mmCIF file of C-alpha atoms and ligand atoms in Angstrom:
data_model
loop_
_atom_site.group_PDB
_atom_site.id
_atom_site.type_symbol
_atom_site.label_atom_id
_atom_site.label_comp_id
_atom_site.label_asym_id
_atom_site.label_seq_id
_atom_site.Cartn_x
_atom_site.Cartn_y
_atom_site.Cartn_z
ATOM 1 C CA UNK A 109 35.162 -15.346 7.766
ATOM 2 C CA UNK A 110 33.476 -12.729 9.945
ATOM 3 C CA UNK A 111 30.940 -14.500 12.473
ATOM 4 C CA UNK A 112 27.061 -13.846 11.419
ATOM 5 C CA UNK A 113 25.563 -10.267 13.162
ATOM 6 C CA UNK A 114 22.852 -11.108 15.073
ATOM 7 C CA UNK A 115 19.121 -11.109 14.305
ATOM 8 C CA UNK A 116 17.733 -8.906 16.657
ATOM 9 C CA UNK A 117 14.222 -9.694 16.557
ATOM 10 C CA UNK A 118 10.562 -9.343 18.930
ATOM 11 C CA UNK A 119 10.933 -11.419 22.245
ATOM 12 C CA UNK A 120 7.526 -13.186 22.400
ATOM 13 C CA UNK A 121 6.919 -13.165 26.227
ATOM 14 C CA UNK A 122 4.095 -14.275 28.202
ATOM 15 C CA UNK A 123 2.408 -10.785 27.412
ATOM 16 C CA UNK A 124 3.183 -11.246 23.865
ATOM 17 C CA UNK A 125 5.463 -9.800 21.431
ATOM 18 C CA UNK A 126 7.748 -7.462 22.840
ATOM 19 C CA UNK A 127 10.144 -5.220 20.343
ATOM 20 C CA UNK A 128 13.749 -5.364 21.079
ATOM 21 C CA UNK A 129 15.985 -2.528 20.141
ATOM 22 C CA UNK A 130 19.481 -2.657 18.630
ATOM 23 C CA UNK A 131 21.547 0.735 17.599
ATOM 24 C CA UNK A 132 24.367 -1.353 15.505
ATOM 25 C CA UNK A 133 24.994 -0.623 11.998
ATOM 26 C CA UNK A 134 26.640 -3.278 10.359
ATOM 27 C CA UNK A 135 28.019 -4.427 6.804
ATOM 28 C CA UNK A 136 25.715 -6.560 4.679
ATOM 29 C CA UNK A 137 26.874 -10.426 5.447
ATOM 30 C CA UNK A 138 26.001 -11.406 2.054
ATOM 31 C CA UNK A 139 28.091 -14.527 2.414
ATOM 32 C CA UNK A 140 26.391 -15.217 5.349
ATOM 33 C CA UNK A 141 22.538 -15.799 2.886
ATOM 34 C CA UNK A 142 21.658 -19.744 2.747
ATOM 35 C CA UNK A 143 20.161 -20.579 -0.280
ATOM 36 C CA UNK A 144 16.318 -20.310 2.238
ATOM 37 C CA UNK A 145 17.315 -16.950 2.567
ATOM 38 C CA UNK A 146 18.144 -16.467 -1.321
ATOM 39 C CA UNK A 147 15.083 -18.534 -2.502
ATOM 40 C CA UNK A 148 12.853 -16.445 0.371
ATOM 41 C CA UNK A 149 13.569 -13.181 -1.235
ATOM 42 C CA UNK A 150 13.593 -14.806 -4.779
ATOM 43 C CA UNK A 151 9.629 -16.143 -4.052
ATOM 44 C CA UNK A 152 8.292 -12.776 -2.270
ATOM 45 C CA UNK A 153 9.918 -10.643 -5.252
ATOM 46 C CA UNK A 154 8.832 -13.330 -7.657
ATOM 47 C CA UNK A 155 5.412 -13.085 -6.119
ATOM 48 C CA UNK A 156 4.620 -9.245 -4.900
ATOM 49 C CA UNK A 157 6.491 -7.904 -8.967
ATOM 50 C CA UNK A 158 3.779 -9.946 -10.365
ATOM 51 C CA UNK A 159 0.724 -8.584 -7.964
ATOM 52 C CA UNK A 160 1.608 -5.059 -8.268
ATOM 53 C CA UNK A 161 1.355 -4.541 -11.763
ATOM 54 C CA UNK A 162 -1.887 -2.389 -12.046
ATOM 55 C CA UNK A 163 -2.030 -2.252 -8.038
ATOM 56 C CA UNK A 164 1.546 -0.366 -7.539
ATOM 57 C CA UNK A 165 2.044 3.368 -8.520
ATOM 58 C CA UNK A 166 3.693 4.106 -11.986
ATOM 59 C CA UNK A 167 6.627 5.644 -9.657
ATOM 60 C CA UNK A 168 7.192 2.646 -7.846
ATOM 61 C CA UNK A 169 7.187 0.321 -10.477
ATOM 62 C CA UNK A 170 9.613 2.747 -11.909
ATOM 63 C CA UNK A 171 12.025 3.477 -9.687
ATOM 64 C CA UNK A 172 11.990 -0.547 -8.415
ATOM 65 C CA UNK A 173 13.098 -1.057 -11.979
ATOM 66 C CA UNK A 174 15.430 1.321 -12.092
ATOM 67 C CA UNK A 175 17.184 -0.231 -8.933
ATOM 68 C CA UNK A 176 18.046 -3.332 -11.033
ATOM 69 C CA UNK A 177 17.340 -5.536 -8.013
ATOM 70 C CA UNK A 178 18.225 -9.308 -9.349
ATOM 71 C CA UNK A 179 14.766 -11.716 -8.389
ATOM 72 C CA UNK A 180 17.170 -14.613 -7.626
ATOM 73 C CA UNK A 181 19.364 -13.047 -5.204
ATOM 74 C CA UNK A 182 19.526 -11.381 -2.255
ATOM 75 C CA UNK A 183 20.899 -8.140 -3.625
ATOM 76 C CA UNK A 184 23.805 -6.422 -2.473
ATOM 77 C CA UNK A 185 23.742 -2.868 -0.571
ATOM 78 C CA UNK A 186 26.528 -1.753 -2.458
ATOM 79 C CA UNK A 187 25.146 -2.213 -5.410
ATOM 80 C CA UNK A 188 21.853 -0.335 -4.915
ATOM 81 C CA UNK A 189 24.070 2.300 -3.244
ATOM 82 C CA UNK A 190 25.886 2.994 -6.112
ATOM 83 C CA UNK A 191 22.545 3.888 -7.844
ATOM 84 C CA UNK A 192 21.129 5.825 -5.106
ATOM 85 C CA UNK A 193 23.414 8.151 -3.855
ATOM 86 C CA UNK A 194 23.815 9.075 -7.357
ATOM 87 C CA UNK A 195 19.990 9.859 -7.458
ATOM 88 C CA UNK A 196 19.318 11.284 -4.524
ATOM 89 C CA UNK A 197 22.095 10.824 -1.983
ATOM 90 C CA UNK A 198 20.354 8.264 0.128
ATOM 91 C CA UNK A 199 22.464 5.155 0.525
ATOM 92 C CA UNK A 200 21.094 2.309 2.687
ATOM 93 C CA UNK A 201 22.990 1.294 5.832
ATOM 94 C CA UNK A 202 22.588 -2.457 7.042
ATOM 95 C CA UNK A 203 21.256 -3.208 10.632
ATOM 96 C CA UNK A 204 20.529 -5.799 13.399
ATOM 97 C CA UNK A 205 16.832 -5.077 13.716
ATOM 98 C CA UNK A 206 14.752 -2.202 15.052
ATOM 99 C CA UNK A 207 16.544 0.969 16.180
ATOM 100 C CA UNK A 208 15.381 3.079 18.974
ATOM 101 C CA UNK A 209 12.814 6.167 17.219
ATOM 102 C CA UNK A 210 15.681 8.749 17.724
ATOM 103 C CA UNK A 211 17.972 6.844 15.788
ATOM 104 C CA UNK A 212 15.898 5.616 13.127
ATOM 105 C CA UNK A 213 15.102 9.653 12.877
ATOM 106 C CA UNK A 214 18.620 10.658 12.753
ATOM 107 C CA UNK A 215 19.592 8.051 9.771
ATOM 108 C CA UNK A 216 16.443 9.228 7.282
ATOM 109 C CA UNK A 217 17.968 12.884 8.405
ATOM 110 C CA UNK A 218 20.953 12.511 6.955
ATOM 111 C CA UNK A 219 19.577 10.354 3.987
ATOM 112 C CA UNK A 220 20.852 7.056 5.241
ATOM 113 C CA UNK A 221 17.994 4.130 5.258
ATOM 114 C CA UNK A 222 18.149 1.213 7.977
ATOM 115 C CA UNK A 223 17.769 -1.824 6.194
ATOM 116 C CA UNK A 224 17.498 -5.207 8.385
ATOM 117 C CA UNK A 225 20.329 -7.329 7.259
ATOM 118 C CA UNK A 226 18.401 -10.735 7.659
ATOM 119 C CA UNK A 227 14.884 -11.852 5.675
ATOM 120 C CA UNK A 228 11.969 -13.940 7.298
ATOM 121 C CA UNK A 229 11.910 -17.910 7.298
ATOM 122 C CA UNK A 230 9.808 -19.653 4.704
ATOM 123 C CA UNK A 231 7.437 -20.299 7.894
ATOM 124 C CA UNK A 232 6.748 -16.521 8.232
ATOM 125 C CA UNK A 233 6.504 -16.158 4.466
ATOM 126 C CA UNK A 234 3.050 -14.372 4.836
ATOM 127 C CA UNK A 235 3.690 -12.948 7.482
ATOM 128 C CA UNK A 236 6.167 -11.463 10.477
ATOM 129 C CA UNK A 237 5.721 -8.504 12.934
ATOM 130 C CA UNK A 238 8.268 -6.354 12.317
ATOM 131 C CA UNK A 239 10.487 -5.054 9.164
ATOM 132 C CA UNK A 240 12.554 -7.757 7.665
ATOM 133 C CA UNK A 241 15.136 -7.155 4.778
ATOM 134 C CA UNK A 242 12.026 -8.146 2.239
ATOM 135 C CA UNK A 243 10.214 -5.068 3.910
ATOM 136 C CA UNK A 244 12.674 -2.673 3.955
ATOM 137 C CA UNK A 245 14.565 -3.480 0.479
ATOM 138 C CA UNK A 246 11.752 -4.113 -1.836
ATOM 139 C CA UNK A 247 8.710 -1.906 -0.137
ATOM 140 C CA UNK A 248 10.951 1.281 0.961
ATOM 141 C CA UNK A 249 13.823 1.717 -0.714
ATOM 142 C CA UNK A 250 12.649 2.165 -4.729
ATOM 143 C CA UNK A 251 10.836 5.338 -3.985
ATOM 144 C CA UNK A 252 13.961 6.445 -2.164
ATOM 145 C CA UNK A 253 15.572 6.960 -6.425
ATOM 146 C CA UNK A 254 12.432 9.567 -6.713
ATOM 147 C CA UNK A 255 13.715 13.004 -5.660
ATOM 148 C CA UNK A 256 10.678 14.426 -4.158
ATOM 149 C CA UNK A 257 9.802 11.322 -2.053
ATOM 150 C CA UNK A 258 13.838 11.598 -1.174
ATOM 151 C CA UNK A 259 13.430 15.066 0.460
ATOM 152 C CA UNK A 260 9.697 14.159 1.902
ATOM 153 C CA UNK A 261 11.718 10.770 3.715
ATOM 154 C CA UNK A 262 15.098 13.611 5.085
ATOM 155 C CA UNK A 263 12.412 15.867 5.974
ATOM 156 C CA UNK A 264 10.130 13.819 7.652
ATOM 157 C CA UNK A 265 13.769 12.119 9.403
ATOM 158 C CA UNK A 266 14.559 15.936 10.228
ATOM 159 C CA UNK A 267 10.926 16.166 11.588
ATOM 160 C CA UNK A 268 11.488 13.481 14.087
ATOM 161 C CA UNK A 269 14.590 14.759 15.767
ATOM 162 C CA UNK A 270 12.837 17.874 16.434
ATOM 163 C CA UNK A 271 9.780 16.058 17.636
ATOM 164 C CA UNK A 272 11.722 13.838 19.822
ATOM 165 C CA UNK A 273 13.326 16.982 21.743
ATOM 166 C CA UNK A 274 9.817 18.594 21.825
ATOM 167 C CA UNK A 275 8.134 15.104 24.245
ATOM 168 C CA UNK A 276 5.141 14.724 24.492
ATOM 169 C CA UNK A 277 2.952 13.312 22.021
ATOM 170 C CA UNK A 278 4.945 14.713 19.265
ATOM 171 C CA UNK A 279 6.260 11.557 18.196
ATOM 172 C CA UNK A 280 2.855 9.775 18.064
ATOM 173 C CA UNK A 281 1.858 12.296 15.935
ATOM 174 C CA UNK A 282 4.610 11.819 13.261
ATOM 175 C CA UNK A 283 4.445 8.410 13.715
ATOM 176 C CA UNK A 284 0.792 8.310 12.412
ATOM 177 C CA UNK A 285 1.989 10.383 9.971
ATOM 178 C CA UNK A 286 4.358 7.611 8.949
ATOM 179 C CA UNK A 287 2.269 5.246 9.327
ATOM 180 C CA UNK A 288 -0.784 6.373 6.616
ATOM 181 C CA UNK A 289 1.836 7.561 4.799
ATOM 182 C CA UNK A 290 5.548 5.339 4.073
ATOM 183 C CA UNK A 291 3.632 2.360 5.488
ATOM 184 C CA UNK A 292 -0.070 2.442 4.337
ATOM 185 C CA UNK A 293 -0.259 5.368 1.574
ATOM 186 C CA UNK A 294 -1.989 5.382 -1.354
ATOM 187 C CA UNK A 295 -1.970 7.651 -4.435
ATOM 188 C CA UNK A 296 -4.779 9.286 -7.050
ATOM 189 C CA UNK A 297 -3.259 8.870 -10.320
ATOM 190 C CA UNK A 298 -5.311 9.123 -13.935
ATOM 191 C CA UNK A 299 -6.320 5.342 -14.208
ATOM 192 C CA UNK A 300 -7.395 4.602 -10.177
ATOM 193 C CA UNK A 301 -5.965 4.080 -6.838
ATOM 194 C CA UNK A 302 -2.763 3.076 -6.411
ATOM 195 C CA UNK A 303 -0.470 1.747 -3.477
ATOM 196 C CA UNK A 304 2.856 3.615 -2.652
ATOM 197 C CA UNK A 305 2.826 2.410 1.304
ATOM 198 C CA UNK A 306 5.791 0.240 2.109
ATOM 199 C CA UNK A 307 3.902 -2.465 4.609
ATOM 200 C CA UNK A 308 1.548 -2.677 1.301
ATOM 201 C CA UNK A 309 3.946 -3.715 -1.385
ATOM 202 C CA UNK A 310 5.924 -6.084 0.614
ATOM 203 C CA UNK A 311 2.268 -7.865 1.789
ATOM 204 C CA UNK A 312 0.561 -10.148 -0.729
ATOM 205 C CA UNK A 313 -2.279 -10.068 1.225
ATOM 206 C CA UNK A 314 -2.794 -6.260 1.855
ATOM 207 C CA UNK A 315 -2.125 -5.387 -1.618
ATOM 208 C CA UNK A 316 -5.130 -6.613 -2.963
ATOM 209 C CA UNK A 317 -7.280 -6.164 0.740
ATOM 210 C CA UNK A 318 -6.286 -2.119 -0.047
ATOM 211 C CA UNK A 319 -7.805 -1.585 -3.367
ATOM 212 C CA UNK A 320 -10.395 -4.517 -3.860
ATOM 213 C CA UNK A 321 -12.246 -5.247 -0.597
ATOM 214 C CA UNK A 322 -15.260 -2.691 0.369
ATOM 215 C CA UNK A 323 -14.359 -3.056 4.529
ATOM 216 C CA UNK A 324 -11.756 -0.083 4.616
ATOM 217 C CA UNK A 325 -12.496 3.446 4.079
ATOM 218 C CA UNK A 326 -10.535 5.560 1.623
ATOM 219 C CA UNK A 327 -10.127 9.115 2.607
ATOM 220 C CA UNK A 328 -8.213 12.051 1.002
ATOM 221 C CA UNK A 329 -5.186 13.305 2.943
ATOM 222 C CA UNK A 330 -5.278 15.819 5.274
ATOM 223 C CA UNK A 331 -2.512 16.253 7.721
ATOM 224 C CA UNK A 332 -4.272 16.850 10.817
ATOM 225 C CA UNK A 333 -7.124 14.389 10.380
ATOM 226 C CA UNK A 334 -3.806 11.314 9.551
ATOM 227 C CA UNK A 335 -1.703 12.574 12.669
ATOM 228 C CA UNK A 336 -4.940 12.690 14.961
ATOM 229 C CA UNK A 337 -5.877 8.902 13.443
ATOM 230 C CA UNK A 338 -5.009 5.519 15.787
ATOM 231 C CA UNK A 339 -3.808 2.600 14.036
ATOM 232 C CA UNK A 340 -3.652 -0.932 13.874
ATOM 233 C CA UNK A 341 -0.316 -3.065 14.115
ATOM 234 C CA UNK A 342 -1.759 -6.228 14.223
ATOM 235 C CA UNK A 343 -4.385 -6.564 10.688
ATOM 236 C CA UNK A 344 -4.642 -5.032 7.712
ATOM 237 C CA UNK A 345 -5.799 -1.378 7.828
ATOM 238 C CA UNK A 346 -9.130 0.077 8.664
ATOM 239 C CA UNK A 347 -8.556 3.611 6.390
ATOM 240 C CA UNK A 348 -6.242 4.232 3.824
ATOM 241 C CA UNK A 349 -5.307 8.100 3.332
ATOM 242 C CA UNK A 350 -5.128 8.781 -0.565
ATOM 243 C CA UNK A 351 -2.931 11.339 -2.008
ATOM 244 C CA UNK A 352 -2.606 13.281 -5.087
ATOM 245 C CA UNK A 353 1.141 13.876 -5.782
ATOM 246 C CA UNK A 354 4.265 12.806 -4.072
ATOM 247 C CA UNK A 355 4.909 16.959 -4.251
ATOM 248 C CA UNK A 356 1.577 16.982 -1.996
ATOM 249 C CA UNK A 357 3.675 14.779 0.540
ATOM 250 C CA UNK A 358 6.697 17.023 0.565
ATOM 251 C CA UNK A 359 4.344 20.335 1.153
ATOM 252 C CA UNK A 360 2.595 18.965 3.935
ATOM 253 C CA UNK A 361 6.069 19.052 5.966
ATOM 254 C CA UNK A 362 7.405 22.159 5.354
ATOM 255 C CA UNK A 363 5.393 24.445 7.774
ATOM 256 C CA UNK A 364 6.935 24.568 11.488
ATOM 257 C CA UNK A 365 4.895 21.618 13.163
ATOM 258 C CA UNK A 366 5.297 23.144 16.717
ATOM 259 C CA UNK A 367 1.816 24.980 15.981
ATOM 260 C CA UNK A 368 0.616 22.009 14.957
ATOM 261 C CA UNK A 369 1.004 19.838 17.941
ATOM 262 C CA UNK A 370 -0.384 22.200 19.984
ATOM 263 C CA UNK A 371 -3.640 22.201 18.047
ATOM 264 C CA UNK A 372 -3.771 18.234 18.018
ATOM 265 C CA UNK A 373 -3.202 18.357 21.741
ATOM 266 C CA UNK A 374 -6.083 19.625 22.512
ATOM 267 C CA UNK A 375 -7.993 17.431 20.517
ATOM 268 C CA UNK A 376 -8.978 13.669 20.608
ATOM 269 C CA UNK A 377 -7.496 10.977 18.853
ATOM 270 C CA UNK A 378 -9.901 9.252 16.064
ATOM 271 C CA UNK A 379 -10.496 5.362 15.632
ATOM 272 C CA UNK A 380 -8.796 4.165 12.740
ATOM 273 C CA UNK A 381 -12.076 3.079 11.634
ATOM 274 C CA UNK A 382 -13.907 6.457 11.807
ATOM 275 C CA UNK A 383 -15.310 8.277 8.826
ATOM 276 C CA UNK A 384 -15.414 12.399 9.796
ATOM 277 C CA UNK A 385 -18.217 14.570 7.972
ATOM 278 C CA UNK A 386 -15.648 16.628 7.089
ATOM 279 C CA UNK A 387 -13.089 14.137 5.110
ATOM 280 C CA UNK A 388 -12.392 13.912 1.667
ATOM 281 C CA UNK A 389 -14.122 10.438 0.937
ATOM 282 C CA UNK A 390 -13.621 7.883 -1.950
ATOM 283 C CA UNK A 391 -15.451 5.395 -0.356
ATOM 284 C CA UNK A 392 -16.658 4.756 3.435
ATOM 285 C CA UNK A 393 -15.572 1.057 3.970
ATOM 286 C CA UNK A 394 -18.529 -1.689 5.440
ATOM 287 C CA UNK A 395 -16.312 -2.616 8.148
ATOM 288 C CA UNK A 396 -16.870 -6.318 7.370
ATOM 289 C CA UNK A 397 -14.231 -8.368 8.888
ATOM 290 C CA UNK A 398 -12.667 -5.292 11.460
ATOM 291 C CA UNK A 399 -11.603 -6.025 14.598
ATOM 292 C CA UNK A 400 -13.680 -3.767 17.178
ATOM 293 C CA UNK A 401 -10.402 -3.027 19.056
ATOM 294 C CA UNK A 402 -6.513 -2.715 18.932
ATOM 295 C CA UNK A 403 -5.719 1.033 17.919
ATOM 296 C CA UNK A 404 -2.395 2.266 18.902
HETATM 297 N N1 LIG B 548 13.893 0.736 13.043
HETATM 298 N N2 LIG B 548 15.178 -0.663 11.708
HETATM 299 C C1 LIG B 548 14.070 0.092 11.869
HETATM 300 N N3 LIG B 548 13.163 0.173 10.879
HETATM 301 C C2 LIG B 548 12.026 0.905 11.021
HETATM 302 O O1 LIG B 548 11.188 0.977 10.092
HETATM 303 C C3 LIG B 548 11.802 1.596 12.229
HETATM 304 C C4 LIG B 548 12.772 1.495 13.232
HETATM 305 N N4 LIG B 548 12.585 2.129 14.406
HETATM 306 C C5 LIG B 548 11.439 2.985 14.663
HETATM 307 C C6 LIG B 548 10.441 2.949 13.569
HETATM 308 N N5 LIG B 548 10.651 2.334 12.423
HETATM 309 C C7 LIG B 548 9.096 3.598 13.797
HETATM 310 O O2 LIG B 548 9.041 4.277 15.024
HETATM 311 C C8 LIG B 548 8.704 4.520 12.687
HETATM 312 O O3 LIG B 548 7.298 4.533 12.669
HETATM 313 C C9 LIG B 548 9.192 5.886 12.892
HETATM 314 FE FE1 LIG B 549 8.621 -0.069 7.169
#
């Protein structure tokens, strides 16, 4: 039997939590799941299905559907990948941990999503600072079956590469863009607000903080204003950015973004906490609760 891959996860040193990088990819040890690790995934799925009804968007409850993933298991890449390169090409690729920013941009590039091959303890059920399996399987992979969101995620991998050759502080800009966006988004449909952000869905606690509590601020997207905004790592978010379509998404990266970063370089960054007179605002947030600092 192969030995277990590692779990390359944050060092905590005596300045805190450092990330550690790992560039393997890996196959999916699926013999190597305890029954924790089965019964983990089988309470957070059990758990975040039943929250998101009415809080998800009707495309992710779709698509997550459509991937057949089984609630008591731990599923298996191959499976999913059998559904998803037939929609869209993307397959997911099993890995250690977190992969250096060039890498990570190069897999979403060529349609290929890194998935972390182990899942939190029962201890960091609520909980853990960096993308587990639970993260990356159940909050960012469904949207991967929608074909728009497909070519936004190859585009915005494309984006990166080019960004990463351009230095700078071209990749803090996408980053932020990834950030309100794949991590944090939300979306206008008929009926409300709903959540499409992948650090949303796989949070109990931030899925209902997003859409019920009056502290964060809920502003329309706008490119510029999201890759200008800080963010925080460490608590739930300070401003959501809304938008209207998933097409909306995919439209907002197809001019050349070299123009771009020039503009945004000669302007200053805004607190993730800031309300501009000139966004788009559903609601300016009370701030109850916000930490004063902490913006990356
Ligand atoms: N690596 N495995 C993994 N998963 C991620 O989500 C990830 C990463 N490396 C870099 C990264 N995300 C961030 O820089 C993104 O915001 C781009
Ligand atoms: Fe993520």
């Amino acid at each position: 039997m192969n030995a277990t891959p590692a779990r390359v996860e944050h060092q905590l040193t005596d300045k805190g939590y450092v990330p550690v990088y790992t560039t393997a990819v890996i196959e999916q040890p699926w013999s190597s799941y305890s029954a924790t690790d089965h019964e983990v995934w089988a309470t957070l799925f059990a758990r975040q299905r039943q929250l998101l009804v009415g809080r998800a968007s009707d495309e992710f409850l779709r698509t997550q559907a459509a991937m057949n993933m089984t609630p008591d298991r731990i599923p298996k890449f191959d499976d999913l990948n059998r559904l998803l390169r037939q929609a869209t090409g993307w397959e997911l690729i099993a890995v250690q941990g977190l992969l250096p920013e060039l890498d990570f941009f190069d897999h979403l590039a060529n349609r290929r999503f890194p998935v972390t091959w182990w899942i939190r303890t029962p201890e960091q059920l609520d909980y853990l600072s960096e993308p587990d399996l639970f993260h990356d399987l159940f909050g960012h992979v469904p949207l991967l079956m929608n074909p728009v969101f497909a070519d936004y995620m190859a585009a915005y991998g494309r984006g990166g590469v080019k960004a990463h050759g351009i230095g700078g502080d071209a990749l803090t800009y996408l980053t932020r863009l990834y950030w309100y966006t794949v991590e944090f988004g939300l979306i206008r449909q008929d009926d409300g607000l709903r959540i499409y952000g992948s650090g949303i869905v796989s949070s109990k606690g931030e899925s209902i903080h997003c859409l019920e509590s009056t502290a964060p601020n809920r502003i329309g997207f706008d490119l510029e204003r999201i890759m200008r905004t800080r963010y925080r790592i460490d608590t739930f978010q300070k401003t959501y950015f809304v938008i209207d379509s998933y097409e909306q998404l995919m439209e907002a990266t197809t001019p050349d973004f070299t123009p771009i970063y020039e503009r945004l370089a000669q302007q200053e960054s805004i607190p993730a906490g800031t309300v501009l007179a000139t966004d788009a605002v559903f609601n300016r947030g009370t701030g109850e609760g916000w930490l004063s600092d902490g913006d990356v």
